[in-house]
XYZ file of C-alpha atoms in Angstrom:
137
model
C -107.492 -116.651 27.372
C -107.109 -114.774 24.091
C -109.202 -115.918 21.144
C -108.215 -115.757 17.493
C -110.458 -116.416 14.532
C -109.116 -118.792 11.875
C -110.293 -118.544 8.264
C -110.669 -121.462 5.838
C -107.866 -120.086 3.625
C -105.414 -121.109 6.359
C -106.549 -124.733 6.441
C -106.547 -125.065 2.664
C -102.976 -123.686 2.570
C -102.003 -126.061 5.374
C -103.071 -129.104 3.363
C -101.702 -127.948 -0.005
C -97.927 -128.167 0.232
C -97.543 -126.316 -3.080
C -99.657 -123.404 -1.843
C -97.666 -120.162 -1.535
C -98.978 -119.733 2.022
C -98.331 -123.318 3.167
C -95.211 -122.578 5.240
C -96.846 -119.607 6.941
C -99.921 -121.695 7.766
C -97.804 -124.441 9.362
C -95.632 -122.016 11.319
C -98.364 -119.755 12.661
C -100.828 -122.558 13.504
C -98.046 -124.219 15.522
C -97.427 -120.979 17.408
C -101.139 -120.485 18.084
C -101.257 -123.932 19.674
C -97.981 -123.460 21.548
C -98.920 -120.026 22.893
C -102.262 -121.258 24.232
C -104.493 -119.038 22.113
C -108.078 -120.210 21.682
C -108.783 -120.797 17.982
C -112.353 -119.985 16.938
C -114.006 -121.177 13.726
C -117.603 -121.516 12.557
C -119.570 -124.291 10.943
C -119.462 -122.222 7.734
C -115.644 -122.173 7.916
C -115.758 -125.957 8.301
C -117.979 -126.176 5.220
C -115.569 -124.089 3.126
C -112.577 -125.992 4.459
C -113.921 -129.492 3.844
C -114.873 -128.480 0.300
C -111.588 -126.657 -0.338
C -109.418 -129.517 0.874
C -111.473 -132.118 -0.995
C -111.491 -130.219 -4.312
C -107.912 -128.908 -4.169
C -106.482 -131.916 -2.380
C -108.209 -135.243 -1.884
C -110.524 -137.286 0.330
C -107.699 -138.512 2.594
C -106.635 -134.935 3.344
C -110.235 -133.934 4.090
C -110.584 -136.842 6.526
C -107.275 -135.940 8.174
C -108.618 -132.419 8.696
C -111.838 -133.898 10.114
C -109.886 -135.955 12.679
C -107.729 -132.984 13.590
C -110.756 -130.760 14.242
C -112.795 -133.462 15.995
C -109.960 -134.212 18.418
C -109.018 -130.609 19.129
C -109.876 -127.947 21.661
C -110.938 -125.575 18.904
C -114.193 -123.769 19.547
C -116.748 -124.126 16.753
C -119.398 -121.406 16.708
C -122.643 -122.253 14.925
C -124.303 -119.831 12.544
C -127.746 -119.553 14.100
C -130.777 -118.052 12.370
C -130.052 -114.753 14.125
C -126.407 -114.727 13.009
C -127.473 -115.698 9.492
C -129.873 -112.741 9.348
C -127.152 -110.347 10.536
C -124.688 -111.771 7.986
C -127.258 -111.326 5.229
C -127.690 -107.706 6.274
C -123.899 -107.141 6.175
C -123.638 -108.923 2.813
C -126.383 -106.776 1.252
C -125.184 -103.506 2.786
C -121.467 -103.686 1.981
C -121.204 -105.572 -1.300
C -122.279 -102.580 -3.392
C -118.592 -101.743 -3.794
C -116.870 -104.781 -2.255
C -116.738 -108.511 -2.837
C -117.214 -110.190 0.534
C -118.350 -113.801 0.506
C -121.395 -114.702 2.556
C -119.177 -116.920 4.715
C -116.864 -113.964 5.379
C -119.933 -111.983 6.454
C -120.894 -114.745 8.909
C -117.326 -114.610 10.257
C -117.674 -110.822 10.648
C -120.847 -111.296 12.711
C -119.262 -113.886 15.021
C -116.046 -111.903 15.464
C -117.955 -108.725 16.353
C -120.253 -110.617 18.730
C -117.344 -112.308 20.525
C -115.166 -109.164 20.383
C -112.406 -110.936 18.453
C -110.115 -108.395 16.791
C -107.496 -110.639 15.192
C -107.916 -113.163 12.432
C -105.459 -115.574 10.865
C -106.327 -115.552 7.179
C -104.774 -115.132 3.762
C -107.904 -113.264 2.616
C -107.307 -109.510 2.629
C -111.057 -108.720 2.711
C -110.904 -108.865 6.482
C -108.772 -105.698 6.530
C -111.622 -103.922 4.700
C -113.911 -105.270 7.411
C -111.775 -103.588 10.079
C -110.018 -106.605 11.558
C -106.329 -107.033 12.254
C -104.599 -109.765 10.282
C -102.296 -112.039 12.196
C -99.248 -112.543 10.019
C -96.820 -113.447 12.747
C -96.674 -114.099 16.462
């Protein structure tokens, strides 16, 4: 089964109906589910998403997201001490001339480790990282 990494920007857009990327988030997430792709996220993506939905939306939306994730087949990868150390190395090495968040660096580590080439995100930094953005299916 093909895996695809999902970034927190997608979930925040999904829950903010006024977000410019809302319709794309709804459409592509539906297709990912329908086409049987395996969505991969990390605990750091969950952290960003809970915070993003709570601060840009509200508590009810954050709890809806929590139920959706808890009752799903989505695979949640944990950022272990080893992955954290690798992400720190990436963060320190590449941010001399870039602006990659630490969470994006943890995503980079997991995607490389699991050989995931495609990511669904609205964050263009992942192109700089060498990944293919999924904008349609």
